[in-house]
Short mmCIF file of C-alpha atoms in Angstrom, two decimals:
data_model
loop_
_atom_site.label_atom_id
_atom_site.label_comp_id
_atom_site.label_asym_id
_atom_site.label_seq_id
_atom_site.Cartn_x
_atom_site.Cartn_y
_atom_site.Cartn_z
CA MET S 889 23.87 30.85 3.20
CA ASP S 890 23.19 29.41 6.66
CA LYS S 891 21.10 26.31 6.98
CA ILE S 892 17.86 26.75 8.92
CA SER S 893 15.80 23.83 10.15
CA ILE S 894 12.04 24.41 10.26
CA PRO S 895 9.69 22.07 12.11
CA ILE S 896 6.29 21.66 10.42
CA GLY S 897 3.47 19.77 12.09
CA PRO S 898 2.31 17.46 13.53
CA HIS S 899 -0.79 19.62 13.13
CA HIS S 900 -0.34 20.45 9.57
CA PRO S 901 -1.14 23.53 7.49
CA LEU S 902 -1.59 21.45 4.33
CA LEU S 903 -2.90 18.06 5.34
CA LYS S 904 -5.85 17.12 7.47
CA GLU S 905 -3.81 14.38 9.09
CA PRO S 906 -0.91 14.70 11.52
CA LEU S 907 2.62 14.36 10.19
CA SER S 908 5.72 15.97 11.59
CA MET S 909 8.45 17.15 9.27
CA ARG S 910 11.71 18.93 9.79
CA ILE S 911 12.71 20.76 6.67
CA ASP S 912 16.20 22.16 6.18
CA ILE S 913 16.36 25.27 4.05
CA ALA S 914 18.98 27.76 2.91
CA GLY S 915 17.27 30.89 1.66
CA GLU S 916 14.65 29.80 -0.86
CA ARG S 917 16.23 26.40 -1.47
CA VAL S 918 15.19 23.26 0.37
CA LEU S 919 18.15 21.07 1.30
CA GLY S 920 16.27 18.08 2.64
CA GLY S 921 13.98 16.90 5.37
CA THR S 922 13.13 14.20 7.86
CA LEU S 923 9.77 12.73 8.83
CA ARG S 924 8.14 11.48 12.00
CA LEU S 925 4.98 9.37 11.80
CA GLY S 926 2.95 7.70 14.49
CA TYR S 927 0.54 10.45 15.61
CA VAL S 928 -2.42 8.28 14.54
CA HIS S 929 -0.81 4.91 15.24
CA ARG S 930 -3.58 2.73 16.62
CA GLY S 931 -1.78 -0.60 16.80
CA ILE S 932 -4.20 -2.22 14.37
CA GLU S 933 -1.84 -5.09 13.54
CA LYS S 934 -1.71 -6.03 17.22
CA MET S 935 -5.42 -5.45 17.76
CA ALA S 936 -6.23 -7.73 14.85
CA THR S 937 -4.62 -10.68 16.63
CA GLN S 938 -6.93 -10.11 19.62
CA ARG S 939 -10.15 -10.18 17.58
CA THR S 940 -11.86 -12.80 15.48
CA TYR S 941 -11.61 -12.77 11.69
CA VAL S 942 -15.21 -11.56 11.45
CA GLN S 943 -14.48 -8.63 13.81
CA ASP S 944 -11.21 -7.92 12.02
CA VAL S 945 -13.00 -7.09 8.77
CA HIS S 946 -14.61 -4.15 10.59
CA LEU S 947 -11.37 -3.20 12.33
CA ILE S 948 -9.42 -3.20 9.07
CA GLU S 949 -12.03 -1.04 7.40
CA ARG S 950 -10.85 1.66 9.84
CA ILE S 951 -7.21 1.62 8.69
CA CYS S 952 -8.06 4.23 6.09
CA GLY S 953 -10.91 6.66 5.66
CA ILE S 954 -10.48 6.84 1.89
CA CYS S 955 -9.44 3.42 0.63
CA SER S 956 -11.24 1.39 3.32
CA HIS S 957 -12.72 -1.04 0.79
CA VAL S 958 -9.45 -2.18 -0.74
CA HIS S 959 -8.10 -2.97 2.73
CA THR S 960 -11.00 -5.22 3.64
CA THR S 961 -10.88 -6.77 0.16
CA THR S 962 -7.21 -7.67 0.50
CA PHE S 963 -7.76 -9.03 4.00
CA CYS S 964 -10.79 -11.09 2.92
CA LEU S 965 -8.84 -12.43 -0.06
CA ALA S 966 -6.15 -13.64 2.34
CA VAL S 967 -8.62 -15.34 4.69
CA GLU S 968 -10.55 -16.87 1.78
CA LYS S 969 -7.32 -18.28 0.35
CA LEU S 970 -6.53 -20.00 3.66
CA LEU S 971 -10.10 -21.26 3.94
CA GLY S 972 -9.99 -22.49 0.36
CA ILE S 973 -13.32 -20.89 -0.49
CA GLU S 974 -14.15 -18.98 -3.62
CA VAL S 975 -16.30 -15.88 -3.78
CA PRO S 976 -19.20 -16.27 -6.25
CA PRO S 977 -18.60 -14.36 -9.52
CA ARG S 978 -21.25 -11.75 -8.80
CA GLY S 979 -19.63 -11.04 -5.43
CA GLN S 980 -16.23 -10.66 -7.12
CA TYR S 981 -17.65 -8.19 -9.62
CA ILE S 982 -19.32 -6.07 -6.94
CA ARG S 983 -16.05 -6.07 -4.97
CA ALA S 984 -14.09 -4.90 -7.99
CA MET S 985 -16.71 -2.27 -8.85
CA MET S 986 -16.43 -0.83 -5.35
CA CYS S 987 -12.63 -0.83 -5.70
CA GLU S 988 -12.86 1.17 -8.92
CA LEU S 989 -15.38 3.64 -7.46
CA GLU S 990 -13.10 4.06 -4.49
CA ARG S 991 -10.23 4.88 -6.85
CA VAL S 992 -12.44 7.46 -8.59
CA HIS S 993 -13.35 9.16 -5.32
CA SER S 994 -9.82 8.96 -3.95
CA HIS S 995 -8.25 10.45 -7.08
CA LEU S 996 -10.85 13.21 -7.34
CA LEU S 997 -10.39 14.08 -3.67
CA TRP S 998 -6.68 14.28 -4.28
CA LEU S 999 -7.06 16.37 -7.46
CA GLY S 1000 -9.12 18.84 -5.47
CA ILE S 1001 -6.44 19.12 -2.78
CA LEU S 1002 -3.69 19.65 -5.34
CA ALA S 1003 -5.76 22.22 -7.24
CA LYS S 1004 -6.47 24.13 -4.04
CA HIS S 1005 -2.80 24.29 -3.16
CA VAL S 1006 -1.72 25.56 -6.53
CA GLY S 1007 -4.41 28.24 -6.39
CA LEU S 1008 -7.08 26.74 -8.67
CA GLU S 1009 -10.09 27.00 -6.37
CA THR S 1010 -12.50 26.33 -9.24
CA VAL S 1011 -10.94 22.96 -10.03
CA PHE S 1012 -11.06 22.13 -6.32
CA MET S 1013 -14.79 22.87 -6.26
CA HIS S 1014 -15.43 20.87 -9.42
CA ALA S 1015 -13.37 17.86 -8.36
CA TRP S 1016 -15.05 17.65 -4.96
CA HIS S 1017 -18.47 18.16 -6.48
CA ASP S 1018 -17.84 15.33 -8.94
CA ARG S 1019 -16.51 13.12 -6.20
CA GLU S 1020 -19.92 13.30 -4.54
CA LEU S 1021 -21.36 11.41 -7.51
CA ALA S 1022 -19.04 8.48 -6.75
CA LEU S 1023 -19.84 8.72 -3.05
CA ASP S 1024 -23.57 8.77 -3.84
CA ILE S 1025 -23.21 5.47 -5.67
CA MET S 1026 -21.31 3.87 -2.82
CA GLU S 1027 -23.71 5.22 -0.21
CA GLY S 1028 -26.65 4.13 -2.35
CA VAL S 1029 -25.51 0.53 -2.54
CA SER S 1030 -23.84 0.05 0.84
CA GLY S 1031 -25.24 2.73 3.14
CA GLY S 1032 -21.84 4.27 3.91
CA ARG S 1033 -20.04 7.10 2.17
CA VAL S 1034 -16.49 6.10 3.06
CA SER S 1035 -16.81 3.12 5.39
CA HIS S 1036 -18.91 0.90 3.19
CA ALA S 1037 -18.76 -2.37 5.14
CA ALA S 1038 -19.21 -4.00 1.73
CA ASN S 1039 -16.97 -7.00 2.34
CA GLN S 1040 -17.39 -10.05 4.45
CA ILE S 1041 -15.32 -13.20 4.39
CA GLY S 1042 -16.77 -15.15 1.50
CA GLY S 1043 -18.17 -12.28 -0.55
CA VAL S 1044 -20.04 -9.01 -0.20
CA ARG S 1045 -22.89 -8.03 2.07
CA PHE S 1046 -25.33 -6.68 -0.49
CA ASP S 1047 -26.65 -7.35 -3.94
CA LEU S 1048 -27.50 -4.71 -6.54
CA SER S 1049 -31.13 -4.14 -7.46
CA PRO S 1050 -32.05 -3.09 -11.04
CA GLU S 1051 -32.83 0.42 -9.70
CA GLN S 1052 -29.39 0.64 -8.12
CA VAL S 1053 -27.73 -0.51 -11.33
CA ALA S 1054 -29.61 2.22 -13.21
CA MET S 1055 -28.51 4.82 -10.64
CA ILE S 1056 -24.87 3.67 -10.92
CA LYS S 1057 -24.97 3.87 -14.71
CA GLU S 1058 -26.44 7.36 -14.61
CA ASN S 1059 -23.86 8.64 -12.14
CA VAL S 1060 -20.95 7.02 -14.00
CA GLU S 1061 -22.16 8.68 -17.19
CA LYS S 1062 -22.24 12.08 -15.47
CA LEU S 1063 -18.81 11.46 -13.94
CA LYS S 1064 -17.29 10.65 -17.31
CA ALA S 1065 -18.37 14.02 -18.70
CA GLN S 1066 -17.10 15.85 -15.62
CA VAL S 1067 -13.74 14.07 -15.60
CA SER S 1068 -13.05 14.98 -19.21
CA GLY S 1069 -13.52 18.63 -18.19
CA VAL S 1070 -10.99 18.22 -15.38
CA LEU S 1071 -8.59 16.48 -17.76
CA ASP S 1072 -8.86 19.40 -20.15
CA VAL S 1073 -7.86 21.80 -17.37
CA ILE S 1074 -4.89 19.65 -16.33
CA GLU S 1075 -3.63 19.36 -19.88
CA ASN S 1076 -4.17 22.95 -20.95
CA GLU S 1077 -4.38 25.31 -18.00
CA PRO S 1078 -1.14 27.37 -18.06
CA ALA S 1079 -1.31 28.23 -14.34
CA LEU S 1080 -1.42 24.57 -13.33
CA ARG S 1081 1.34 23.61 -15.73
CA ALA S 1082 3.53 26.45 -14.50
CA ARG S 1083 3.16 25.27 -10.91
CA THR S 1084 3.69 21.58 -11.56
CA GLN S 1085 5.72 20.98 -14.72
CA GLY S 1086 9.33 20.14 -14.01
CA VAL S 1087 8.74 20.31 -10.24
CA ALA S 1088 10.52 17.63 -8.20
CA PRO S 1089 11.12 15.16 -11.03
CA VAL S 1090 11.84 11.60 -9.93
CA SER S 1091 13.76 9.18 -12.14
CA ALA S 1092 12.67 5.59 -12.71
CA ASP S 1093 15.89 4.39 -11.06
CA LEU S 1094 15.08 6.29 -7.90
CA ILE S 1095 11.55 4.87 -7.90
CA ARG S 1096 13.02 1.35 -8.12
CA ASP S 1097 15.55 1.96 -5.35
CA TYR S 1098 12.89 3.33 -3.02
CA CYS S 1099 10.40 0.58 -4.00
CA VAL S 1100 7.76 3.22 -4.71
CA VAL S 1101 4.35 2.02 -5.89
CA GLY S 1102 1.18 3.24 -7.56
CA PRO S 1103 0.52 6.43 -9.53
CA VAL S 1104 3.77 8.04 -8.31
CA ALA S 1105 5.78 5.15 -9.82
CA ARG S 1106 3.71 5.12 -13.01
CA ALA S 1107 4.27 8.87 -13.41
CA SER S 1108 7.99 8.06 -13.68
CA GLY S 1109 7.49 5.44 -16.36
CA ILE S 1110 7.29 2.30 -14.16
CA ASP S 1111 4.79 0.11 -15.98
CA VAL S 1112 3.34 -1.82 -13.06
CA ASP S 1113 -0.26 -2.15 -11.96
CA LEU S 1114 -1.31 -5.14 -9.89
CA ARG S 1115 -4.75 -5.18 -11.49
CA ARG S 1116 -3.00 -6.34 -14.65
CA ASP S 1117 0.26 -7.84 -13.34
CA ASP S 1118 -0.90 -9.84 -10.31
CA PRO S 1119 -4.69 -9.85 -10.58
CA TRP S 1120 -7.33 -11.43 -8.42
CA PRO S 1121 -10.65 -12.26 -10.06
CA PRO S 1122 -12.40 -10.61 -11.83
CA TYR S 1123 -9.44 -8.38 -12.84
CA ASP S 1124 -7.91 -11.38 -14.63
CA GLN S 1125 -10.87 -11.21 -17.02
CA LEU S 1126 -10.63 -7.45 -17.57
CA ASP S 1127 -8.35 -5.64 -19.94
CA VAL S 1128 -6.94 -2.95 -17.65
CA ASN S 1129 -5.11 -0.14 -19.45
CA VAL S 1130 -2.10 0.78 -17.35
CA ILE S 1131 -1.30 4.46 -17.75
CA THR S 1132 2.28 5.63 -17.50
CA ARG S 1133 4.06 8.91 -18.18
CA PRO S 1134 7.78 9.37 -18.71
CA GLU S 1135 8.17 12.84 -17.12
CA GLY S 1136 8.18 11.93 -13.42
CA ASP S 1137 7.29 15.47 -12.33
CA ALA S 1138 4.37 16.83 -10.33
CA TRP S 1139 2.40 17.46 -13.52
CA ALA S 1140 2.75 13.83 -14.65
CA ARG S 1141 1.57 12.69 -11.22
CA THR S 1142 -1.49 14.91 -11.64
CA LEU S 1143 -2.28 13.79 -15.15
CA ILE S 1144 -1.84 10.09 -14.30
CA ARG S 1145 -4.47 10.28 -11.59
CA ALA S 1146 -6.96 12.05 -13.84
CA LEU S 1147 -6.42 9.48 -16.59
CA GLU S 1148 -6.74 6.64 -14.09
CA THR S 1149 -10.06 8.10 -12.95
CA ARG S 1150 -11.30 7.88 -16.52
CA GLU S 1151 -9.99 4.32 -16.82
CA SER S 1152 -11.71 3.31 -13.56
CA LEU S 1153 -15.01 4.66 -14.85
CA ARG S 1154 -14.54 2.60 -18.02
CA LEU S 1155 -13.88 -0.50 -15.90
CA CYS S 1156 -16.99 0.27 -13.83
CA GLU S 1157 -19.10 0.25 -16.96
CA ILE S 1158 -17.58 -3.04 -18.12
CA LEU S 1159 -18.09 -4.63 -14.71
CA LEU S 1160 -21.71 -3.50 -14.66
CA SER S 1161 -22.44 -4.71 -18.18
CA GLN S 1162 -20.77 -8.09 -17.67
CA MET S 1163 -21.96 -8.69 -14.11
CA PRO S 1164 -22.99 -12.33 -13.72
CA VAL S 1165 -26.16 -13.32 -11.90
CA GLY S 1166 -26.19 -15.52 -8.84
CA PRO S 1167 -25.30 -15.32 -5.16
CA VAL S 1168 -22.94 -12.65 -3.86
CA THR S 1169 -21.47 -14.56 -0.95
CA VAL S 1170 -20.79 -18.00 0.47
CA ARG S 1171 -20.80 -19.08 4.10
CA ALA S 1172 -17.36 -19.08 5.66
CA PRO S 1173 -16.33 -21.08 8.74
CA ARG S 1174 -15.30 -19.06 11.82
CA LYS S 1175 -12.06 -20.96 12.33
CA VAL S 1176 -9.33 -20.65 9.72
CA PRO S 1177 -6.96 -23.59 9.07
CA GLU S 1178 -3.32 -23.23 10.00
CA GLY S 1179 -1.30 -21.56 7.26
CA GLU S 1180 0.25 -18.42 5.88
CA VAL S 1181 -0.64 -16.26 2.95
CA VAL S 1182 0.45 -13.04 1.27
CA THR S 1183 -2.06 -11.01 -0.76
CA ARG S 1184 -1.62 -7.84 -2.75
CA SER S 1185 -4.07 -5.38 -4.31
CA GLU S 1186 -3.79 -2.19 -6.30
CA ALA S 1187 -5.20 0.45 -3.96
CA PRO S 1188 -5.76 4.00 -5.26
CA ARG S 1189 -2.26 4.87 -3.99
CA GLY S 1190 -0.58 1.66 -5.17
CA GLU S 1191 0.25 -1.80 -3.95
CA VAL S 1192 -1.15 -2.78 -0.57
CA LEU S 1193 0.23 -5.97 0.98
CA TYR S 1194 -1.28 -8.22 3.63
CA TYR S 1195 0.58 -11.06 5.29
CA LEU S 1196 -1.63 -13.30 7.39
CA ARG S 1197 -0.64 -16.28 9.52
CA SER S 1198 -3.30 -18.44 11.08
CA ASP S 1199 -2.73 -20.92 13.91
CA GLY S 1200 -5.98 -22.74 13.26
CA SER S 1201 -8.09 -20.69 15.69
CA ASP S 1202 -10.70 -18.01 14.98
CA LYS S 1203 -8.15 -15.21 15.47
CA PRO S 1204 -5.11 -14.37 13.31
CA ALA S 1205 -1.73 -15.25 14.83
CA ARG S 1206 -0.05 -12.43 12.93
CA LEU S 1207 -1.32 -9.84 10.53
CA LYS S 1208 1.03 -7.50 8.70
CA VAL S 1209 -0.25 -4.59 6.65
CA ARG S 1210 2.03 -2.66 4.34
CA THR S 1211 0.16 0.33 2.98
CA PRO S 1212 1.17 2.14 -0.21
CA THR S 1213 1.72 5.46 1.56
CA LEU S 1214 4.50 3.93 3.66
CA ALA S 1215 6.29 2.89 0.47
CA VAL S 1216 5.85 6.30 -1.17
CA LEU S 1217 6.70 8.29 1.97
CA SER S 1218 10.25 6.96 2.06
CA LEU S 1219 10.89 8.93 -1.11
CA LEU S 1220 9.71 12.22 0.41
CA PRO S 1221 13.01 13.34 2.00
CA GLU S 1222 14.67 12.71 -1.36
CA GLN S 1223 11.97 14.65 -3.24
CA LEU S 1224 12.21 17.55 -0.83
CA SER S 1225 15.83 18.17 -1.63
CA LYS S 1226 16.74 20.66 -4.34
CA ILE S 1227 13.29 22.28 -4.63
CA HIS S 1228 12.07 25.79 -3.79
CA VAL S 1229 10.27 26.46 -0.54
CA ALA S 1230 7.17 27.52 -2.52
CA ASP S 1231 7.02 24.08 -4.13
CA ILE S 1232 6.79 22.16 -0.84
CA PRO S 1233 2.95 22.00 -0.95
CA VAL S 1234 3.02 20.77 -4.57
CA VAL S 1235 5.49 18.01 -3.72
CA LEU S 1236 3.64 17.02 -0.57
CA ALA S 1237 0.27 17.00 -2.28
CA GLY S 1238 1.76 15.21 -5.29
CA ILE S 1239 2.42 11.99 -3.43
CA ASP S 1240 -1.14 11.74 -2.08
CA LEU S 1241 -0.32 11.01 1.52
CA CYS S 1242 -2.61 8.99 3.71
CA ILE S 1243 -1.13 9.17 7.17
CA ALA S 1244 -3.80 6.99 8.78
CA CYS S 1245 -2.79 4.25 6.34
CA ALA S 1246 0.92 4.70 6.99
CA ASP S 1247 0.50 4.71 10.78
CA ARG S 1248 -2.12 1.98 11.04
CA MET F 582 5.70 -5.83 -17.15
CA VAL F 583 7.91 -7.65 -14.74
CA LYS F 584 9.62 -10.88 -15.65
CA GLN F 585 8.87 -14.07 -13.78
CA ILE F 586 11.57 -15.99 -11.95
CA ASP F 587 11.65 -19.75 -11.77
CA LEU F 588 12.34 -20.94 -8.23
CA ILE F 589 14.59 -23.85 -9.26
CA THR F 590 16.79 -21.58 -11.42
CA LEU F 591 16.93 -19.11 -8.57
CA LEU F 592 18.02 -21.77 -6.06
CA GLU F 593 20.73 -23.06 -8.37
CA ARG F 594 22.07 -19.57 -8.97
CA ILE F 595 22.06 -18.67 -5.29
CA GLU F 596 24.00 -21.80 -4.45
CA ALA F 597 26.47 -21.34 -7.32
CA GLU F 598 27.13 -17.66 -6.67
CA THR F 599 26.99 -17.27 -2.91
CA GLY F 600 27.54 -20.84 -1.77
CA CYS F 601 24.78 -20.50 0.81
CA GLN F 602 22.33 -23.26 1.50
CA CYS F 603 18.73 -22.13 1.15
CA GLU F 604 15.75 -24.10 2.25
CA VAL F 605 12.51 -23.95 0.27
CA TYR F 606 9.59 -23.09 2.52
CA GLN F 607 6.21 -24.22 1.32
CA GLY F 608 4.19 -22.83 4.20
CA ILE F 609 3.04 -19.70 2.35
CA THR F 610 0.09 -20.51 0.08
CA ASP F 611 0.80 -19.95 -3.64
CA GLU F 612 4.03 -18.07 -2.99
CA ASP F 613 7.71 -18.91 -3.48
CA ALA F 614 9.51 -18.70 -0.16
CA LEU F 615 13.07 -19.44 0.94
CA TYR F 616 14.73 -19.62 4.32
CA ILE F 617 18.15 -18.09 3.87
CA PRO F 618 21.11 -17.86 6.27
CA VAL F 619 21.20 -14.49 8.03
CA GLU F 620 24.75 -13.67 6.94
CA ASP F 621 23.90 -14.23 3.24
CA LEU F 622 20.96 -11.82 3.03
CA GLY F 623 22.93 -9.04 1.35
CA ALA F 624 24.51 -11.38 -1.21
CA VAL F 625 21.20 -13.03 -2.13
CA ILE F 626 19.42 -9.70 -2.50
CA GLY F 627 22.26 -8.24 -4.55
CA MET F 628 22.02 -11.22 -6.88
CA LEU F 629 18.23 -10.99 -7.10
CA ARG F 630 18.53 -7.38 -8.20
CA GLU F 631 21.43 -7.72 -10.60
CA ASP F 632 20.81 -11.10 -12.21
CA PHE F 633 17.05 -11.42 -12.02
CA GLY F 634 15.92 -7.77 -12.10
CA CYS F 635 13.89 -8.30 -8.93
CA TYR F 636 13.94 -4.80 -7.43
CA HIS F 637 10.71 -4.42 -5.62
CA LEU F 638 10.74 -4.98 -1.87
CA SER F 639 7.09 -4.74 -0.81
CA GLY F 640 7.79 -4.81 2.88
CA ILE F 641 9.34 -6.61 5.84
CA THR F 642 7.24 -8.63 8.26
CA ALA F 643 8.70 -9.44 11.65
CA GLN F 644 7.08 -12.08 13.78
CA GLN F 645 7.57 -14.50 16.63
CA ARG F 646 6.06 -17.91 15.96
CA GLU F 647 4.34 -19.58 18.91
CA SER F 648 6.19 -22.80 18.09
CA GLN F 649 9.57 -21.03 18.07
CA PRO F 650 9.51 -18.56 21.00
CA GLY F 651 13.30 -18.29 20.94
CA GLU F 652 13.32 -16.86 17.44
CA ILE F 653 12.34 -13.67 15.71
CA GLU F 654 11.56 -14.26 12.09
CA LEU F 655 11.92 -11.65 9.39
CA ILE F 656 10.14 -12.05 6.05
CA TYR F 657 11.33 -9.89 3.17
CA HIS F 658 8.43 -9.72 0.72
CA PHE F 659 9.71 -9.22 -2.82
CA TRP F 660 7.57 -8.98 -5.93
CA HIS F 661 8.51 -9.63 -9.54
CA GLY F 662 5.19 -10.34 -11.16
CA LYS F 663 4.51 -12.74 -8.33
CA GLY F 664 5.56 -12.79 -4.72
CA LEU F 665 8.91 -14.08 -3.47
CA SER F 666 9.49 -14.19 0.27
CA LEU F 667 12.90 -14.51 1.90
CA LEU F 668 12.74 -15.68 5.49
CA LEU F 669 15.41 -15.22 8.15
CA ARG F 670 15.60 -16.72 11.62
CA LEU F 671 17.18 -14.52 14.29
CA PRO F 672 17.74 -15.40 17.96
CA ALA F 673 15.11 -13.62 20.09
CA ASP F 674 17.63 -12.62 22.79
CA ASP F 675 19.75 -10.65 20.30
CA PRO F 676 18.06 -10.31 16.90
CA ARG F 677 20.64 -8.77 14.61
CA VAL F 678 20.85 -8.54 10.84
CA ALA F 679 22.65 -6.39 8.27
CA SER F 680 20.67 -3.38 7.07
CA LEU F 681 19.63 -3.21 3.44
CA ILE F 682 19.31 0.53 3.09
CA ALA F 683 22.60 0.93 1.22
CA THR F 684 21.23 -1.32 -1.57
CA ILE F 685 17.50 -0.63 -1.14
CA PRO F 686 16.94 2.82 0.41
CA GLY F 687 13.22 2.05 0.42
CA ALA F 688 13.79 -0.51 3.18
CA ASP F 689 14.34 2.30 5.69
CA PHE F 690 10.81 2.54 7.12
CA TYR F 691 10.33 -1.23 7.14
CA GLU F 692 13.53 -1.75 9.10
CA ARG F 693 12.62 1.00 11.54
CA GLU F 694 9.24 -0.61 12.14
CA ALA F 695 10.79 -4.06 12.76
CA ALA F 696 13.30 -2.40 15.08
CA GLU F 697 10.74 -0.67 17.25
CA MET F 698 8.07 -3.39 17.26
CA TYR F 699 10.36 -6.43 17.68
CA GLY F 700 13.65 -4.97 18.89
CA VAL F 701 15.61 -6.11 15.83
CA THR F 702 19.02 -4.44 15.47
CA PHE F 703 19.93 -3.54 11.90
CA THR F 704 23.69 -3.27 11.62
CA GLY F 705 25.45 -1.05 9.12
CA ARG F 706 23.08 1.91 9.48
CA GLU F 707 23.51 4.75 11.89
CA GLU F 708 20.34 4.36 13.91
CA THR F 709 16.70 3.36 13.66
CA PRO F 710 14.78 6.41 14.91
CA ARG F 711 11.24 5.95 16.23
CA LEU F 712 8.71 5.76 13.45
CA LEU F 713 5.35 4.90 15.01
CA LEU F 714 5.59 4.61 18.80
CA PRO F 715 5.39 7.70 21.04
CA ASP F 716 8.64 9.35 22.11
CA ASP F 717 7.99 8.47 25.76
CA TRP F 718 7.22 4.78 25.15
CA ASP F 719 9.44 2.89 27.61
CA GLN F 720 7.96 -0.61 27.72
CA GLY F 721 10.18 -2.18 25.09
CA PRO F 722 9.13 -3.65 21.76
CA PRO F 723 5.33 -4.12 22.03
CA PHE F 724 5.08 -7.20 19.85
CA ILE F 725 7.53 -9.32 21.82
CA ARG F 726 5.62 -12.00 23.69
CA ARG F 727 6.27 -12.11 27.40
CA GLU F 728 5.54 -15.01 29.71
CA GLU F 729 2.89 -13.22 31.78
CA SER F 730 1.23 -11.60 28.77
CA ASP F 731 -2.06 -12.95 27.53
CA GLY F 732 -1.00 -12.26 23.98
#
């Protein structure tokens, strides 16, 4: 059968963000595809060198509209390392709690998108409804639903009042009940299993070769999570359960994220119950001593890496951001080969793309 | 879990197996870093993967240090439970290095980014198509510092 090449995007039928793909098909079979990014490239790495560290925290928050907090956290960790200052324990705990809530909202958002594209509108409605509970917490404590501006160099910008702690506990409790319902659907709903099980399986070897990170890697049996394997405080004091599945298919990728949501809620409860008292931030100097540093965090989509070089001034000399989507995207052309045309949305949704992150 | 690599063992093995002289770089806080000769990159990375099980390339940073305007520096960020950075110095007038995509297909996007932002040529791969910059961008690699530029 003749090969036909179909351009899809950049304005995309599936995603809300622009990505251009060229997919080669023969009949119902997909032979492969190529990608073109850059439609939301803002030059943030370059811009960061033209702004002060204090301004950069706000700039970096805008890399991603979903995992904004983990970006500023990783950047602040880098600057704090060069400055040689330590965030007070309470500040560290609030940071980590926001990271976990962000994972909950990111995974639920993603579950909704996947459910919608496999035809389970009800799950989509439930997942997005539940996600609001996580967003309510983050808005309640920081004032922002997705851009929280929680971090500053040296700690976090707000403390938690007893009323806020009570509100967080109540919402986390509700979320736990809701997430177990979603988990039940993922594990038992025949329609979802039929659309995802055995679709686009990825072997652990392929994951290693493509240096894939996060839930996609863990769904293929790669037992790596930076919260456990390369932690920053307070994760070094927490016992993070890393969830892996051996299947490597779209269903495993779905289940992993639902289980990770449950684990994040558990971590939230621990962080709240063990939260130390004291200040949440320390004063940081404007100028950062000469030096270089690499920091990594486990974002909802996997490892995010920041390389920062300071020349001793109040602006970075070089900032490099490697977002998890960029690592996972390289696998997409490989995943798109040998599947059916009807499975393209499942595969695309399965890797949880964040194009704004990848483009920066 | 990923196994940890001891830097001294690594240095000894690199020297014994590839014969190349590496230089320990202590400029990166809390991270093992090595300057390696450009022509030995493939051999060192092959050894890292096969002998030490260090598979994960987190990314490639390209940069031009203010103190070394005649050089483009590439940093290959590996991770094996902790970070390991391999640094290469390339001449800024013709930065050229062997591509890794035959060994690490995941390096594709990182190489393409270094190619378009810093003009690095990766040999041994067909081409480095545009990844981030617009198709009609004609002002050369945007990160390269020019004399008249204010940075």
